[in-house]
Each structure stands twice: as structure tokens, then as C-alpha cells.
PDB file of N, CA, C and O in Angstrom:
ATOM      1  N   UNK W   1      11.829  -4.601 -17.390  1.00 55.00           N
ATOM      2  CA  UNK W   1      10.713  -3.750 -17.723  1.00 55.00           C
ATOM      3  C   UNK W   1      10.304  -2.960 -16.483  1.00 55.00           C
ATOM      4  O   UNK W   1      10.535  -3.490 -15.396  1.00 55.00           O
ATOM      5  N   UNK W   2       9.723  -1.754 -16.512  1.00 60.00           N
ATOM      6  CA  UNK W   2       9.828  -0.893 -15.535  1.00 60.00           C
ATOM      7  C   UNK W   2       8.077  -1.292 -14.770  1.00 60.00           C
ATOM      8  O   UNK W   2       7.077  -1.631 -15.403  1.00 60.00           O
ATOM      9  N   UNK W   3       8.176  -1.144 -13.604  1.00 56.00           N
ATOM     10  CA  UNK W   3       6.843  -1.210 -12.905  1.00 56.00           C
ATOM     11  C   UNK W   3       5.541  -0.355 -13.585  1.00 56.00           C
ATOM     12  O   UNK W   3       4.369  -0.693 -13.420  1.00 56.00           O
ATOM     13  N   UNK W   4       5.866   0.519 -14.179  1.00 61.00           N
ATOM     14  CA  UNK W   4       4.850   1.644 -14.865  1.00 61.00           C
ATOM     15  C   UNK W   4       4.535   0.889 -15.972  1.00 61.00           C
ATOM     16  O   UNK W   4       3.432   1.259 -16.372  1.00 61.00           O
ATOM     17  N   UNK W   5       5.066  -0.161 -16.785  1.00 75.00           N
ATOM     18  CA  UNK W   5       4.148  -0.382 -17.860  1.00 75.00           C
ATOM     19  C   UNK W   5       3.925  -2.013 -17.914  1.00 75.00           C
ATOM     20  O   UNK W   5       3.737  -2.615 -18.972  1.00 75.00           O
ATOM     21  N   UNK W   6       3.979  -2.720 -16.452  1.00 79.00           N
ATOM     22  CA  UNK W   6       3.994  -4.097 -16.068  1.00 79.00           C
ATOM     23  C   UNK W   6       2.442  -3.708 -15.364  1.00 79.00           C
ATOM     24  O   UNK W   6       2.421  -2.815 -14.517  1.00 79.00           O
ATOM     25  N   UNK W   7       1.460  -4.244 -15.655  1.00 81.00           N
ATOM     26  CA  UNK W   7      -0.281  -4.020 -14.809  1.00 81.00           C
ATOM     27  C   UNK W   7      -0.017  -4.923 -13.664  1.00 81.00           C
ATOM     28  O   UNK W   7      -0.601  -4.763 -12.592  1.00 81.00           O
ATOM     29  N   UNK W   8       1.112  -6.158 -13.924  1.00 81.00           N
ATOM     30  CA  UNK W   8       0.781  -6.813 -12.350  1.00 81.00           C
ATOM     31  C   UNK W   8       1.734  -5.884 -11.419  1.00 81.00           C
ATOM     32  O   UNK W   8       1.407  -5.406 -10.333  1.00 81.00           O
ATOM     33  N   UNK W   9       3.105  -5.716 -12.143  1.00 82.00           N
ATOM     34  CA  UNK W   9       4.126  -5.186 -11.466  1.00 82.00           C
ATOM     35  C   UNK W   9       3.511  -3.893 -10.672  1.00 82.00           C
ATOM     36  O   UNK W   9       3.761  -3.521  -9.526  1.00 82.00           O
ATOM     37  N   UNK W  10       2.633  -3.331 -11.637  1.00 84.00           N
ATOM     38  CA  UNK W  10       2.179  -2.127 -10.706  1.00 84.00           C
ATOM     39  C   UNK W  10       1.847  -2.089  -9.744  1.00 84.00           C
ATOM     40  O   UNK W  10       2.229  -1.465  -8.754  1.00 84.00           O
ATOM     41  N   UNK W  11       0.558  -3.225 -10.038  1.00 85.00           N
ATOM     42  CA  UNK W  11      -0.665  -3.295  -8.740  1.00 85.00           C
ATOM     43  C   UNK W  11       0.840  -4.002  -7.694  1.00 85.00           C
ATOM     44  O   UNK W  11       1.016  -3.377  -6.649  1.00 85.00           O
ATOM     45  N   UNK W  12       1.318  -4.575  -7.816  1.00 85.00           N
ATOM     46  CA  UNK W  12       2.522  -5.271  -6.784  1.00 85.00           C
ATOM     47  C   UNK W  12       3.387  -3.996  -5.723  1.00 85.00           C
ATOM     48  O   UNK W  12       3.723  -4.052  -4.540  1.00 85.00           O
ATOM     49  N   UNK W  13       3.486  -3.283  -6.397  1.00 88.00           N
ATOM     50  CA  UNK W  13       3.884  -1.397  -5.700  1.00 88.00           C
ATOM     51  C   UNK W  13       2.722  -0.943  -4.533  1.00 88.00           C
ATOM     52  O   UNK W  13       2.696  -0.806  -3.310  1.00 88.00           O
ATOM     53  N   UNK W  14       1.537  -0.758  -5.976  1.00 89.00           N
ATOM     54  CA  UNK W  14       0.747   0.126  -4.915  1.00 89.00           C
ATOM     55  C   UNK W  14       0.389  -1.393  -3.458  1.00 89.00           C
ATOM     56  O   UNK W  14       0.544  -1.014  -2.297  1.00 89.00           O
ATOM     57  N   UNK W  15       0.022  -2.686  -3.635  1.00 90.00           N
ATOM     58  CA  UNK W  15      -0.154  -3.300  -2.450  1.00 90.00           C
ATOM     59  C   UNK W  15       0.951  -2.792  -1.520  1.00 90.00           C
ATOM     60  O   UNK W  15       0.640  -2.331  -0.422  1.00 90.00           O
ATOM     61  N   UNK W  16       2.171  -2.854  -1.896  1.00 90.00           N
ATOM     62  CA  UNK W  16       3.163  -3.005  -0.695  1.00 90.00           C
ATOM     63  C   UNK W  16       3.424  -1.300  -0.552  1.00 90.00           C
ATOM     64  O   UNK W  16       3.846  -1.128   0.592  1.00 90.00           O
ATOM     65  N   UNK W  17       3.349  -0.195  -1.155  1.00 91.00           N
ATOM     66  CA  UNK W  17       2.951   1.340  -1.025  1.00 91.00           C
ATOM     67  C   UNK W  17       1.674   1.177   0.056  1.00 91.00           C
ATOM     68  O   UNK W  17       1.686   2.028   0.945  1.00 91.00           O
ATOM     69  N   UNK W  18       0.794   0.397   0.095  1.00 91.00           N
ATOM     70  CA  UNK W  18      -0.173   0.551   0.994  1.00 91.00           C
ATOM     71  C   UNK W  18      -0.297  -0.352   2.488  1.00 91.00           C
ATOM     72  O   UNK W  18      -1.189  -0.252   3.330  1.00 91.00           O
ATOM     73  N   UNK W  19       0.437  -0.903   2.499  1.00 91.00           N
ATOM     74  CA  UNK W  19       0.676  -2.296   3.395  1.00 91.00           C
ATOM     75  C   UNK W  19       1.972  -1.246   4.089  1.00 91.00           C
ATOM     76  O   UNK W  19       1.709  -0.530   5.054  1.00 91.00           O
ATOM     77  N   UNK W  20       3.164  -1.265   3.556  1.00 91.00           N
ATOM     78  CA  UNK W  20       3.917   0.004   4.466  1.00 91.00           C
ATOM     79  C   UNK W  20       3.574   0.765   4.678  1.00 91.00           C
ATOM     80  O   UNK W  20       4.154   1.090   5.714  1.00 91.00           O
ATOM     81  N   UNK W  21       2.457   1.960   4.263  1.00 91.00           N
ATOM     82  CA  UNK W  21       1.877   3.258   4.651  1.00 91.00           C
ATOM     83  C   UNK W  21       0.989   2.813   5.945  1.00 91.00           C
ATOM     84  O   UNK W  21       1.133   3.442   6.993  1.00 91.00           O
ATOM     85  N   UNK W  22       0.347   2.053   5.889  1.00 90.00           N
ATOM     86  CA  UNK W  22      -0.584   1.357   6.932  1.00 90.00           C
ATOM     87  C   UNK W  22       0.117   0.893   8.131  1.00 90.00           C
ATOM     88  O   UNK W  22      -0.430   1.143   9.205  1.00 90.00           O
ATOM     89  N   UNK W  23       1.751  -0.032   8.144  1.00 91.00           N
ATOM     90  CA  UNK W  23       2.050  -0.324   9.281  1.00 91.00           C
ATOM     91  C   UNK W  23       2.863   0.789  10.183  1.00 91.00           C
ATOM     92  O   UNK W  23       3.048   1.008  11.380  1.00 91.00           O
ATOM     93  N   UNK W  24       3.268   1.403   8.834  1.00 90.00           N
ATOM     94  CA  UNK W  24       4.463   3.296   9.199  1.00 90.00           C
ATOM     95  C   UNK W  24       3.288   3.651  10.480  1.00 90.00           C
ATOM     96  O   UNK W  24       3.607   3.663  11.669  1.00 90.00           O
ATOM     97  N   UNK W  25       1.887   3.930   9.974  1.00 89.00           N
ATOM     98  CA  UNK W  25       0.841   5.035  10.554  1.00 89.00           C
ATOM     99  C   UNK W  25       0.694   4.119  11.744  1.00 89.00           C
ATOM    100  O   UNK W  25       0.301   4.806  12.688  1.00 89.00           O
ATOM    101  N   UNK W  26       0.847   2.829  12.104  1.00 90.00           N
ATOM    102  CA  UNK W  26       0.270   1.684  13.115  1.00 90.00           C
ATOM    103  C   UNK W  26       1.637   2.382  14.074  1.00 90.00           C
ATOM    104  O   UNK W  26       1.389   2.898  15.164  1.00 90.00           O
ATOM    105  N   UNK W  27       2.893   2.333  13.597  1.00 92.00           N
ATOM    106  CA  UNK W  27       4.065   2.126  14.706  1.00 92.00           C
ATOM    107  C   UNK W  27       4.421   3.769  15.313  1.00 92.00           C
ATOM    108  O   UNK W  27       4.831   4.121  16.419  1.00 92.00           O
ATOM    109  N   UNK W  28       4.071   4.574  14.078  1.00 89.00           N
ATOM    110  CA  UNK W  28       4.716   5.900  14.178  1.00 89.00           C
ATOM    111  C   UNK W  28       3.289   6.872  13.837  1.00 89.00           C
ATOM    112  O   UNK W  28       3.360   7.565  12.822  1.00 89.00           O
ATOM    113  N   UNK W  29       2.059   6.934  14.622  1.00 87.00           N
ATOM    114  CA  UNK W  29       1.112   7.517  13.726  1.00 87.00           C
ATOM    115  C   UNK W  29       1.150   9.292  13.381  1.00 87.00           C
ATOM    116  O   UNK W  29       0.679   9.874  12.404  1.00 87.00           O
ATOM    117  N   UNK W  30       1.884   9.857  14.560  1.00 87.00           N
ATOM    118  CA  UNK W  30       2.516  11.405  14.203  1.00 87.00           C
ATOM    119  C   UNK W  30       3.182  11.748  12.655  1.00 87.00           C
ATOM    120  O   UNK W  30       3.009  12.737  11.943  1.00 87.00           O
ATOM    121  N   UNK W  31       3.853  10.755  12.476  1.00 83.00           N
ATOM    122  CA  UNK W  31       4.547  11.164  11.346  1.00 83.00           C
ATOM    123  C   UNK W  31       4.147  11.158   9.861  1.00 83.00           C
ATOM    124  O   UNK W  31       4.626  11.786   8.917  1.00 83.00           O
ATOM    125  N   UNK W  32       3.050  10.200   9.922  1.00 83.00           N
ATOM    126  CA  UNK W  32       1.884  10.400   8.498  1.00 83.00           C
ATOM    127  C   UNK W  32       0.702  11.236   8.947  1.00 83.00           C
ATOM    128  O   UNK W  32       0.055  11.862   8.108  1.00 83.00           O
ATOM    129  N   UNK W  33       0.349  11.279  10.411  1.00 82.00           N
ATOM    130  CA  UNK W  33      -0.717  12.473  10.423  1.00 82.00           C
ATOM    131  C   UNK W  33      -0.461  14.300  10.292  1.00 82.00           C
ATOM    132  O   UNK W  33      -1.347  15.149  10.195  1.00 82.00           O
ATOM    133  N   UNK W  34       0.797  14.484  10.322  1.00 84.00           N
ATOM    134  CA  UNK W  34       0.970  15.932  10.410  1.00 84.00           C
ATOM    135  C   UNK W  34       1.163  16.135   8.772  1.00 84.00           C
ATOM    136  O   UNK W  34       1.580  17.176   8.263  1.00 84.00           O
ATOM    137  N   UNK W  35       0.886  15.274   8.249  1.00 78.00           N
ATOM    138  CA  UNK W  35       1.556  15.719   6.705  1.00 78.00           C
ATOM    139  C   UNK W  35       0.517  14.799   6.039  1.00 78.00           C
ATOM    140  O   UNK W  35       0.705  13.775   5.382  1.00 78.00           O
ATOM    141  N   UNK W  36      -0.732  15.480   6.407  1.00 83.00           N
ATOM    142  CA  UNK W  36      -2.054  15.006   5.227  1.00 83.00           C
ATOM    143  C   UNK W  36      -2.312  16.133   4.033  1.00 83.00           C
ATOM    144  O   UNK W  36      -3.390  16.085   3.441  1.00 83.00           O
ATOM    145  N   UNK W  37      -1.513  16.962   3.739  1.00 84.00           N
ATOM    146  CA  UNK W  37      -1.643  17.817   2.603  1.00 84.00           C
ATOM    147  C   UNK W  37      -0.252  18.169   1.826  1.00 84.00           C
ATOM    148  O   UNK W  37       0.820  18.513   2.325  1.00 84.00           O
ATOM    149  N   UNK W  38      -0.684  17.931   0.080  1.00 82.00           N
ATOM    150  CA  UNK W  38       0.790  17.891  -0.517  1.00 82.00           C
ATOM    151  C   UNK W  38       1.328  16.203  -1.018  1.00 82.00           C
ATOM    152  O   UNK W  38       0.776  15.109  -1.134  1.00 82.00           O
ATOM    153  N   UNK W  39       2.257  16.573  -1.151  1.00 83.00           N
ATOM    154  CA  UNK W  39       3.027  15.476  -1.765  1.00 83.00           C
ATOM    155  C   UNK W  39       3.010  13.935  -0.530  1.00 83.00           C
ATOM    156  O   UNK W  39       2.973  12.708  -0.632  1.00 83.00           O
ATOM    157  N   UNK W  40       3.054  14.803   0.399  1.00 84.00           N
ATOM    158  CA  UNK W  40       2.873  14.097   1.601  1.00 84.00           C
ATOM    159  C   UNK W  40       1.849  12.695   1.819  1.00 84.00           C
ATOM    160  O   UNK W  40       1.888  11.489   2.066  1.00 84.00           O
ATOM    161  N   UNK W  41       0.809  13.968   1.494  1.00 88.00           N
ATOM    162  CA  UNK W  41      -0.409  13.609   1.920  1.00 88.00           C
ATOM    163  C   UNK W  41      -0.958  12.166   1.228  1.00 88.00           C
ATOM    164  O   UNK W  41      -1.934  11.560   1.670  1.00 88.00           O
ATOM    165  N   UNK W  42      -0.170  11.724   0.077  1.00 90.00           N
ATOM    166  CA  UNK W  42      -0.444  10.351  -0.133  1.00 90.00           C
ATOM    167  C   UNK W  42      -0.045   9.380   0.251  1.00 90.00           C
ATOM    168  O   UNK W  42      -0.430   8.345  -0.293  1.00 90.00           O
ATOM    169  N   UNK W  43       0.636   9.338   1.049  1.00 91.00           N
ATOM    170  CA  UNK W  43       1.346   8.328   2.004  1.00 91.00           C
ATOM    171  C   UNK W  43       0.041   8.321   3.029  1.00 91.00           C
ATOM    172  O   UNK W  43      -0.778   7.406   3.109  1.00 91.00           O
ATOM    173  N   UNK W  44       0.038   9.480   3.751  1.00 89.00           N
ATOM    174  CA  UNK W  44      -1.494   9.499   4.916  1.00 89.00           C
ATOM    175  C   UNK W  44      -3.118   8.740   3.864  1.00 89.00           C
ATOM    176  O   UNK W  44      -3.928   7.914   4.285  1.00 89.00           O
ATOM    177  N   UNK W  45      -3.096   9.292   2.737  1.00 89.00           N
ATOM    178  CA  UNK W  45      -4.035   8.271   1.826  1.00 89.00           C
ATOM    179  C   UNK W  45      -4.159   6.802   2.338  1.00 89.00           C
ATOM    180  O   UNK W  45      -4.996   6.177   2.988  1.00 89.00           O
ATOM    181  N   UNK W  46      -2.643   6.455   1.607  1.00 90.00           N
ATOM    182  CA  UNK W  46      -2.620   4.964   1.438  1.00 90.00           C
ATOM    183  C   UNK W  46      -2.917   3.888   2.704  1.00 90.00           C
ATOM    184  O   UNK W  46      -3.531   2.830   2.842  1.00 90.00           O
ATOM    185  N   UNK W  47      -2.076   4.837   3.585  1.00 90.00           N
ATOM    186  CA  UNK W  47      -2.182   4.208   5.119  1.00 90.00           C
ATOM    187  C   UNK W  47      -3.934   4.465   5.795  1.00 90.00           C
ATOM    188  O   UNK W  47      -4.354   3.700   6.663  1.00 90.00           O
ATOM    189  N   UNK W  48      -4.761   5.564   5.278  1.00 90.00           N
ATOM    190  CA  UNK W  48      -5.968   4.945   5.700  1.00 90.00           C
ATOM    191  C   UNK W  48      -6.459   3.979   4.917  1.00 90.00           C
ATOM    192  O   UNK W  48      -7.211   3.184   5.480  1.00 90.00           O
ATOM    193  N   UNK W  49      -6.135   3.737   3.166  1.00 90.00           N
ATOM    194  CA  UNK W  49      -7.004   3.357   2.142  1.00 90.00           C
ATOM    195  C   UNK W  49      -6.377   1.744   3.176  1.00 90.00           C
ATOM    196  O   UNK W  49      -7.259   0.929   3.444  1.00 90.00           O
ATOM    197  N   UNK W  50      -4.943   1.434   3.654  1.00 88.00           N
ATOM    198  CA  UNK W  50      -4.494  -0.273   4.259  1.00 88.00           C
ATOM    199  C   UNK W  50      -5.551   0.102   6.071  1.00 88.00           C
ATOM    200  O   UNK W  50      -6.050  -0.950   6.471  1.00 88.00           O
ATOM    201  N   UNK W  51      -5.746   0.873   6.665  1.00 87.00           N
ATOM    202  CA  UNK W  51      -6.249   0.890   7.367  1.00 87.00           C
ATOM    203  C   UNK W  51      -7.777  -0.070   7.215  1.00 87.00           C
ATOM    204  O   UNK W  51      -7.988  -1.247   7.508  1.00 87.00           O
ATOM    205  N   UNK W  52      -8.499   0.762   6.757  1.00 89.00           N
ATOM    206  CA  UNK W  52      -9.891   0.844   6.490  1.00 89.00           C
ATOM    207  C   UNK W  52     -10.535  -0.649   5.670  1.00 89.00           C
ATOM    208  O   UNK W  52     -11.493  -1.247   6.159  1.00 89.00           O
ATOM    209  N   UNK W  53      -9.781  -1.168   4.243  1.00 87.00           N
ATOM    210  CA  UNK W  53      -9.820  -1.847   3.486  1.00 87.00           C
ATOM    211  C   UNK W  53      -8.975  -3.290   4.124  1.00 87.00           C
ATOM    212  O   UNK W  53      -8.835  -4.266   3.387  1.00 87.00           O
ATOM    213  N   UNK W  54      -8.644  -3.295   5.012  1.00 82.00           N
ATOM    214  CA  UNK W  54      -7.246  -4.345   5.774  1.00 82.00           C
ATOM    215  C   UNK W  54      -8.221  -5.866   4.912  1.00 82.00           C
ATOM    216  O   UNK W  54      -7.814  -6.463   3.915  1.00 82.00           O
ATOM    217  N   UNK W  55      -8.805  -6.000   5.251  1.00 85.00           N
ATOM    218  CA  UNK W  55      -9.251  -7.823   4.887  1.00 85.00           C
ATOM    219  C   UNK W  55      -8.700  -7.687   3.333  1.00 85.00           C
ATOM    220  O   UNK W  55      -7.741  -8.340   2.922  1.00 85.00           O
ATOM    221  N   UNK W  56      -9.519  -6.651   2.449  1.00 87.00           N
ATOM    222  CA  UNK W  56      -9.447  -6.767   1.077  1.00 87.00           C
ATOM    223  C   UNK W  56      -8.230  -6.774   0.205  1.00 87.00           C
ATOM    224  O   UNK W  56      -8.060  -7.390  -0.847  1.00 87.00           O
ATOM    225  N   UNK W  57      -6.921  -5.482   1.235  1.00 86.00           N
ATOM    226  CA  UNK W  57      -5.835  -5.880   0.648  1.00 86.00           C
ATOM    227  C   UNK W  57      -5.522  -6.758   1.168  1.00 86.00           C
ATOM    228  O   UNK W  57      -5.231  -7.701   0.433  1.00 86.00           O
ATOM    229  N   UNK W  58      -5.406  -6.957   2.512  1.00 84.00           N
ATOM    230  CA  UNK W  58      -4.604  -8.672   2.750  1.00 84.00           C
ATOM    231  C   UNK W  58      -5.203 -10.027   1.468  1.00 84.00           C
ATOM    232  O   UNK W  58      -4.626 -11.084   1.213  1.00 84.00           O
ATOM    233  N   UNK W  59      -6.156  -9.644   1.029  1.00 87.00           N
ATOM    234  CA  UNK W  59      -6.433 -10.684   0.185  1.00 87.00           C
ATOM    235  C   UNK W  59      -5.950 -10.794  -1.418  1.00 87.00           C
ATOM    236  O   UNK W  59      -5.842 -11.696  -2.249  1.00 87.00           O
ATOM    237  N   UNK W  60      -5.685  -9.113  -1.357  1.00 85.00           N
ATOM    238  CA  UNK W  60      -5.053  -8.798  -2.812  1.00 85.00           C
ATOM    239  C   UNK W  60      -3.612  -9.583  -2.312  1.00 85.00           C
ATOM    240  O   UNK W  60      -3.333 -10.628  -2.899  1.00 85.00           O
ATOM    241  N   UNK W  61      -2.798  -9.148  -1.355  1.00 85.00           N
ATOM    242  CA  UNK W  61      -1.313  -9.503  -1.169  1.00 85.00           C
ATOM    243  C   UNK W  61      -1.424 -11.226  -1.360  1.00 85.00           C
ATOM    244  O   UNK W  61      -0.744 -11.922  -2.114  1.00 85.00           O
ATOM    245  N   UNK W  62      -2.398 -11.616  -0.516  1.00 86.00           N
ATOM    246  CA  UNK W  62      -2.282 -13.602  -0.976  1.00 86.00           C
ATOM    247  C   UNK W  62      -2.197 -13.635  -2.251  1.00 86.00           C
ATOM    248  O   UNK W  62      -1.203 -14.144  -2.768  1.00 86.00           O
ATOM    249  N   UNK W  63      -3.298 -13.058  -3.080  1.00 87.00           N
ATOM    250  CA  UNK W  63      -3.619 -13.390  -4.417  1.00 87.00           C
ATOM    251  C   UNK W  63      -2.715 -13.025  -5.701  1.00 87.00           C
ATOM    252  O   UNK W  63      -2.793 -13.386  -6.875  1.00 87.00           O
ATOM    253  N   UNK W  64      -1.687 -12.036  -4.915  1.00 85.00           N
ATOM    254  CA  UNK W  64      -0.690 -11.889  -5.560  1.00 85.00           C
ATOM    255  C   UNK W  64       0.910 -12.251  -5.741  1.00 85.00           C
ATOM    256  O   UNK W  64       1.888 -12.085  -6.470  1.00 85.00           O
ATOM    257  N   UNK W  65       0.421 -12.898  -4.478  1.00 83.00           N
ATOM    258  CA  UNK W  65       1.616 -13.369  -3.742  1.00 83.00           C
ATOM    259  C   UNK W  65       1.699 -15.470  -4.603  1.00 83.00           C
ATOM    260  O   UNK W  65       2.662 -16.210  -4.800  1.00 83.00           O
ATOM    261  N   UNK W  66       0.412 -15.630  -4.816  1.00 87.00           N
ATOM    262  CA  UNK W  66       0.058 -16.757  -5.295  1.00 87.00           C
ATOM    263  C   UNK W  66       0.401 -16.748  -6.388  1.00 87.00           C
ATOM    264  O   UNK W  66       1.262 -17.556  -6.736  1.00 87.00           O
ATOM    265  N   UNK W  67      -0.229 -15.702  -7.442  1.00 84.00           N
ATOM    266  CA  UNK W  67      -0.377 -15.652  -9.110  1.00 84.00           C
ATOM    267  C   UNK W  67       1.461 -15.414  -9.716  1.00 84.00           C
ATOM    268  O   UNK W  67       1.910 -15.583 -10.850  1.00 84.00           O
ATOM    269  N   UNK W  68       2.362 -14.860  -8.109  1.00 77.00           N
ATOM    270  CA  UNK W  68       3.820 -14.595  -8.385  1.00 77.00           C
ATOM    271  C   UNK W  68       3.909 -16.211  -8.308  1.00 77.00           C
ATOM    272  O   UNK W  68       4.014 -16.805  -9.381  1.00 77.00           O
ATOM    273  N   UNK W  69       3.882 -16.776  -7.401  1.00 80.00           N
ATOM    274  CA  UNK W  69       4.427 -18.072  -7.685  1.00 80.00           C
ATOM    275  C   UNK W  69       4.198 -18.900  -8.349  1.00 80.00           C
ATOM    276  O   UNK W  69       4.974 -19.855  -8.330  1.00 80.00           O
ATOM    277  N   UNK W  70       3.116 -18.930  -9.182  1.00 82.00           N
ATOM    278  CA  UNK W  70       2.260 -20.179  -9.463  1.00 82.00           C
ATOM    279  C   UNK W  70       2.884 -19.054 -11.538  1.00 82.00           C
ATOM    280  O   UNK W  70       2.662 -19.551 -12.643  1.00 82.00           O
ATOM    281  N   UNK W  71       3.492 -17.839 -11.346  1.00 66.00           N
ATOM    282  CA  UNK W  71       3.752 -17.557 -12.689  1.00 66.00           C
ATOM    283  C   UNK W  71       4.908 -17.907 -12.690  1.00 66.00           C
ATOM    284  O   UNK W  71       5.302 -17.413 -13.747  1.00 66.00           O
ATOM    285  N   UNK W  72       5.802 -18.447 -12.224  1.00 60.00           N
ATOM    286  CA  UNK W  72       7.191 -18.287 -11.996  1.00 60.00           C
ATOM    287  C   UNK W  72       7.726 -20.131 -12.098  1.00 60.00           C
ATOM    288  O   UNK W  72       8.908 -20.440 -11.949  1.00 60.00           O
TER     289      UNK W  72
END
């Protein structure tokens, strides 16, 4: 089944879409800041939304990381 019509599978994307956008901008921060407009520009999103929010997703990634194992 495809990630688009799975609600956990999704939210499981955008955490790790935002957890890589966040460490990309930590190691390499030129390369998500010159390209904040456009198609681009949601990658520079995500990496402030893992910036800014860091406790709350780290707590989504446990909690999902848990509900994977504990479904499995």
C-alpha cells in the first residue's frame, strides 16, 4: 500500500522528510538556505519546522518508532 493512503505510513515520511531536512541544514546550511523559494523551498520549511520544534518531533520519532514495534 502506498504511503499516501497509509495515515501512519504518512506521518512516518513527513517525520523522517523533517529529521533529514533539519540535519542536511545542521551539516550543509548553504544548500537549503539559497533555495527558500519554489519547489525548493520546502525542504528549507521542513528543516526549520525539525529545527524549531526538535523536542516535539524527537518525541513523534520515539512514539512512532514504538507504535512500529509494538504493531509488528
Amino acid at each position: 500500500m502506498s504511503a499516501l493512503f497509509n495515515f501512519q505510513s504518512l506521518l512516518l515520511v513527513l517525520l523522517l522528510l523533517i529529521c533529514t531536512c533539519a540535519y542536511v541544514h545542521q551539516i550543509f546550511p548553504t544548500i537549503l538556505d539559497r533555495n527558500k523559494q519554489g519547489l525548493m523551498g520546502i525542504f528549507w520549511k521542513a528543516a526549520r519546522v525539525g529545527e524549531r520544534l526538535s523536542p516535539y518531533i524527537s518525541l513523534c520519532c520515539v512514539f512512532m518508532a514504538v507504535s512500529m514495534f509494538v504493531g509488528n
